[in-house]
């Protein structure tokens, strides 16, 4: 599975905001761009999608920027990616339905639908809160 840079940056910027600012604290795009070493112009495009998805709220003015509109525990990776990565969740096109409809249905059910469901379940099981907690020493390494 390939996730676009907008999808990856969307996850990263929201996780960074959850980690450093939390809910309700305004942060400027330029601050996030410098922190994550992402182009400010590109990040503004990502924020347009995140705002439309209801994940962030914008504040205009000299002290303006964005803040998380929801708690990190209420935002899943699925929520974010489905707002940005529309192609990932599109239904698979028909391949051989004119030649063998039963085989087409079986492939769709046993492969494509199963894969879509597994991806959806996995992404719905990961919140921004999970990502942040793991980034703060939640992993154990054994040598």
PDB file of C-alpha atoms in Angstrom:
ATOM      1  CA  UNK A   1       0.000   0.000   0.000  1.00  0.00           C
ATOM      2  CA  UNK A   2       1.333   3.399  -0.911  1.00  0.00           C
ATOM      3  CA  UNK A   3       0.296   6.498   1.002  1.00  0.00           C
ATOM      4  CA  UNK A   4       0.972   9.857  -0.637  1.00  0.00           C
ATOM      5  CA  UNK A   5       3.155  12.504   0.929  1.00  0.00           C
ATOM      6  CA  UNK A   6       0.023  14.506   1.787  1.00  0.00           C
ATOM      7  CA  UNK A   7      -1.319  11.536   3.740  1.00  0.00           C
ATOM      8  CA  UNK A   8       1.992  10.944   5.499  1.00  0.00           C
ATOM      9  CA  UNK A   9       2.388  14.646   6.315  1.00  0.00           C
ATOM     10  CA  UNK A  10      -1.220  14.830   7.519  1.00  0.00           C
ATOM     11  CA  UNK A  11      -0.585  12.041  10.015  1.00  0.00           C
ATOM     12  CA  UNK A  12       2.751  13.521  11.053  1.00  0.00           C
ATOM     13  CA  UNK A  13       1.550  17.087  11.528  1.00  0.00           C
ATOM     14  CA  UNK A  14      -1.495  16.083  13.585  1.00  0.00           C
ATOM     15  CA  UNK A  15       0.620  13.754  15.709  1.00  0.00           C
ATOM     16  CA  UNK A  16       3.160  16.538  16.232  1.00  0.00           C
ATOM     17  CA  UNK A  17       0.405  18.948  17.247  1.00  0.00           C
ATOM     18  CA  UNK A  18      -1.021  16.363  19.654  1.00  0.00           C
ATOM     19  CA  UNK A  19       2.426  15.771  21.137  1.00  0.00           C
ATOM     20  CA  UNK A  20       3.602  19.374  21.474  1.00  0.00           C
ATOM     21  CA  UNK A  21       0.520  21.587  21.603  1.00  0.00           C
ATOM     22  CA  UNK A  22      -2.407  19.386  22.619  1.00  0.00           C
ATOM     23  CA  UNK A  23      -6.019  20.405  22.094  1.00  0.00           C
ATOM     24  CA  UNK A  24      -6.858  24.084  21.797  1.00  0.00           C
ATOM     25  CA  UNK A  25      -3.334  25.523  21.665  1.00  0.00           C
ATOM     26  CA  UNK A  26      -2.690  27.462  18.476  1.00  0.00           C
ATOM     27  CA  UNK A  27       0.430  26.753  16.451  1.00  0.00           C
ATOM     28  CA  UNK A  28       1.600  28.547  13.315  1.00  0.00           C
ATOM     29  CA  UNK A  29       2.133  26.618  10.104  1.00  0.00           C
ATOM     30  CA  UNK A  30       5.664  27.973   9.853  1.00  0.00           C
ATOM     31  CA  UNK A  31       6.461  26.510  13.309  1.00  0.00           C
ATOM     32  CA  UNK A  32       5.230  23.085  12.242  1.00  0.00           C
ATOM     33  CA  UNK A  33       7.000  23.337   8.882  1.00  0.00           C
ATOM     34  CA  UNK A  34      10.304  24.070  10.627  1.00  0.00           C
ATOM     35  CA  UNK A  35       9.773  21.416  13.309  1.00  0.00           C
ATOM     36  CA  UNK A  36       9.034  18.687  10.770  1.00  0.00           C
ATOM     37  CA  UNK A  37      11.192  20.080   7.927  1.00  0.00           C
ATOM     38  CA  UNK A  38       8.260  20.237   5.507  1.00  0.00           C
ATOM     39  CA  UNK A  39       7.657  22.963   2.940  1.00  0.00           C
ATOM     40  CA  UNK A  40       5.330  25.599   4.422  1.00  0.00           C
ATOM     41  CA  UNK A  41       3.466  25.964   1.135  1.00  0.00           C
ATOM     42  CA  UNK A  42       2.925  22.207   0.859  1.00  0.00           C
ATOM     43  CA  UNK A  43       1.875  22.002   4.510  1.00  0.00           C
ATOM     44  CA  UNK A  44      -0.762  24.682   3.913  1.00  0.00           C
ATOM     45  CA  UNK A  45      -2.290  22.411   1.261  1.00  0.00           C
ATOM     46  CA  UNK A  46      -2.378  19.566   3.774  1.00  0.00           C
ATOM     47  CA  UNK A  47      -3.999  21.832   6.360  1.00  0.00           C
ATOM     48  CA  UNK A  48      -6.756  22.738   3.887  1.00  0.00           C
ATOM     49  CA  UNK A  49      -7.674  19.038   3.737  1.00  0.00           C
ATOM     50  CA  UNK A  50      -7.355  18.607   7.509  1.00  0.00           C
ATOM     51  CA  UNK A  51      -9.561  21.634   8.122  1.00  0.00           C
ATOM     52  CA  UNK A  52     -12.190  20.342   5.694  1.00  0.00           C
ATOM     53  CA  UNK A  53     -12.060  17.004   7.556  1.00  0.00           C
ATOM     54  CA  UNK A  54     -12.761  18.745  10.868  1.00  0.00           C
ATOM     55  CA  UNK A  55      -9.453  17.841  12.521  1.00  0.00           C
ATOM     56  CA  UNK A  56      -8.138  21.374  12.915  1.00  0.00           C
ATOM     57  CA  UNK A  57      -9.602  24.834  13.297  1.00  0.00           C
ATOM     58  CA  UNK A  58      -7.906  27.903  11.886  1.00  0.00           C
ATOM     59  CA  UNK A  59      -7.365  31.217  13.618  1.00  0.00           C
ATOM     60  CA  UNK A  60      -6.595  34.297  11.534  1.00  0.00           C
ATOM     61  CA  UNK A  61      -4.411  37.204  12.547  1.00  0.00           C
ATOM     62  CA  UNK A  62      -0.882  37.884  13.718  1.00  0.00           C
ATOM     63  CA  UNK A  63      -1.092  35.147  16.371  1.00  0.00           C
ATOM     64  CA  UNK A  64      -3.030  32.864  14.071  1.00  0.00           C
ATOM     65  CA  UNK A  65      -2.479  29.314  13.045  1.00  0.00           C
ATOM     66  CA  UNK A  66      -4.253  26.039  13.677  1.00  0.00           C
ATOM     67  CA  UNK A  67      -5.295  24.004  16.683  1.00  0.00           C
ATOM     68  CA  UNK A  68      -6.630  20.492  17.080  1.00  0.00           C
ATOM     69  CA  UNK A  69     -10.422  20.513  16.912  1.00  0.00           C
ATOM     70  CA  UNK A  70     -10.742  17.117  18.626  1.00  0.00           C
ATOM     71  CA  UNK A  71      -8.984  15.175  21.318  1.00  0.00           C
ATOM     72  CA  UNK A  72      -6.106  12.963  20.075  1.00  0.00           C
ATOM     73  CA  UNK A  73      -7.919   9.928  21.491  1.00  0.00           C
ATOM     74  CA  UNK A  74     -10.855  10.682  19.172  1.00  0.00           C
ATOM     75  CA  UNK A  75      -8.860  10.951  15.932  1.00  0.00           C
ATOM     76  CA  UNK A  76      -7.841   7.717  14.228  1.00  0.00           C
ATOM     77  CA  UNK A  77      -5.364   7.130  11.442  1.00  0.00           C
ATOM     78  CA  UNK A  78      -8.341   5.965   9.365  1.00  0.00           C
ATOM     79  CA  UNK A  79     -10.127   9.283   9.915  1.00  0.00           C
ATOM     80  CA  UNK A  80      -7.107  11.260   8.761  1.00  0.00           C
ATOM     81  CA  UNK A  81      -6.201   9.112   5.773  1.00  0.00           C
ATOM     82  CA  UNK A  82      -9.766   8.799   4.550  1.00  0.00           C
ATOM     83  CA  UNK A  83     -10.002  12.606   4.525  1.00  0.00           C
ATOM     84  CA  UNK A  84      -6.771  12.921   2.535  1.00  0.00           C
ATOM     85  CA  UNK A  85      -6.283   9.643   0.639  1.00  0.00           C
ATOM     86  CA  UNK A  86      -9.534   9.134  -1.235  1.00  0.00           C
ATOM     87  CA  UNK A  87      -7.992   6.664  -3.697  1.00  0.00           C
ATOM     88  CA  UNK A  88      -7.032   4.172  -0.979  1.00  0.00           C
ATOM     89  CA  UNK A  89     -10.648   3.544  -0.067  1.00  0.00           C
ATOM     90  CA  UNK A  90     -12.155   3.401  -3.559  1.00  0.00           C
ATOM     91  CA  UNK A  91     -13.755   0.136  -4.582  1.00  0.00           C
ATOM     92  CA  UNK A  92     -11.710  -2.073  -6.903  1.00  0.00           C
ATOM     93  CA  UNK A  93     -12.831  -1.971 -10.501  1.00  0.00           C
ATOM     94  CA  UNK A  94     -14.281  -4.986 -12.235  1.00  0.00           C
ATOM     95  CA  UNK A  95     -11.722  -7.187 -13.982  1.00  0.00           C
ATOM     96  CA  UNK A  96     -13.436 -10.213 -15.508  1.00  0.00           C
ATOM     97  CA  UNK A  97     -17.132  -9.832 -14.681  1.00  0.00           C
ATOM     98  CA  UNK A  98     -18.186 -10.126 -18.337  1.00  0.00           C
ATOM     99  CA  UNK A  99     -16.335 -13.425 -18.712  1.00  0.00           C
ATOM    100  CA  UNK A 100     -16.901 -15.044 -15.293  1.00  0.00           C
ATOM    101  CA  UNK A 101     -19.102 -13.087 -12.894  1.00  0.00           C
ATOM    102  CA  UNK A 102     -18.953 -15.719 -10.126  1.00  0.00           C
ATOM    103  CA  UNK A 103     -15.149 -15.728 -10.175  1.00  0.00           C
ATOM    104  CA  UNK A 104     -15.107 -11.910 -10.140  1.00  0.00           C
ATOM    105  CA  UNK A 105     -17.395 -11.860  -7.087  1.00  0.00           C
ATOM    106  CA  UNK A 106     -15.259 -14.449  -5.308  1.00  0.00           C
ATOM    107  CA  UNK A 107     -12.046 -12.507  -5.943  1.00  0.00           C
ATOM    108  CA  UNK A 108     -13.681  -9.285  -4.750  1.00  0.00           C
ATOM    109  CA  UNK A 109     -15.044 -10.878  -1.590  1.00  0.00           C
ATOM    110  CA  UNK A 110     -12.039 -13.011  -0.642  1.00  0.00           C
ATOM    111  CA  UNK A 111      -9.216 -10.701  -1.672  1.00  0.00           C
ATOM    112  CA  UNK A 112     -10.154  -7.067  -2.219  1.00  0.00           C
ATOM    113  CA  UNK A 113     -12.938  -6.701   0.355  1.00  0.00           C
ATOM    114  CA  UNK A 114     -10.918  -8.685   2.911  1.00  0.00           C
ATOM    115  CA  UNK A 115      -7.899  -6.450   2.296  1.00  0.00           C
ATOM    116  CA  UNK A 116     -10.000  -3.273   2.496  1.00  0.00           C
ATOM    117  CA  UNK A 117     -11.548  -4.451   5.777  1.00  0.00           C
ATOM    118  CA  UNK A 118      -8.162  -5.370   7.275  1.00  0.00           C
ATOM    119  CA  UNK A 119      -6.710  -1.972   6.367  1.00  0.00           C
ATOM    120  CA  UNK A 120      -9.753  -0.157   7.720  1.00  0.00           C
ATOM    121  CA  UNK A 121      -9.738  -2.138  10.988  1.00  0.00           C
ATOM    122  CA  UNK A 122      -6.012  -1.565  11.486  1.00  0.00           C
ATOM    123  CA  UNK A 123      -6.223   2.171  10.831  1.00  0.00           C
ATOM    124  CA  UNK A 124      -9.330   2.555  13.009  1.00  0.00           C
ATOM    125  CA  UNK A 125      -7.430   0.894  15.846  1.00  0.00           C
ATOM    126  CA  UNK A 126      -4.694   3.550  15.929  1.00  0.00           C
ATOM    127  CA  UNK A 127      -5.384   6.987  17.415  1.00  0.00           C
ATOM    128  CA  UNK A 128      -3.193  10.063  17.559  1.00  0.00           C
ATOM    129  CA  UNK A 129      -2.964   9.406  21.281  1.00  0.00           C
ATOM    130  CA  UNK A 130      -1.493   5.947  20.530  1.00  0.00           C
ATOM    131  CA  UNK A 131       1.046   7.421  18.124  1.00  0.00           C
ATOM    132  CA  UNK A 132       2.123  10.082  20.618  1.00  0.00           C
ATOM    133  CA  UNK A 133       2.389   7.666  23.541  1.00  0.00           C
ATOM    134  CA  UNK A 134       4.590   5.322  21.483  1.00  0.00           C
ATOM    135  CA  UNK A 135       6.798   8.244  20.453  1.00  0.00           C
ATOM    136  CA  UNK A 136       7.407   9.080  24.103  1.00  0.00           C
ATOM    137  CA  UNK A 137       9.151   5.862  25.029  1.00  0.00           C
ATOM    138  CA  UNK A 138       6.388   3.350  24.517  1.00  0.00           C
ATOM    139  CA  UNK A 139       8.639   0.884  22.700  1.00  0.00           C
ATOM    140  CA  UNK A 140      10.847  -1.700  24.400  1.00  0.00           C
ATOM    141  CA  UNK A 141      14.025  -2.783  22.629  1.00  0.00           C
ATOM    142  CA  UNK A 142      15.840  -6.026  23.398  1.00  0.00           C
ATOM    143  CA  UNK A 143      19.395  -6.857  22.382  1.00  0.00           C
TER     144      UNK A 143
END
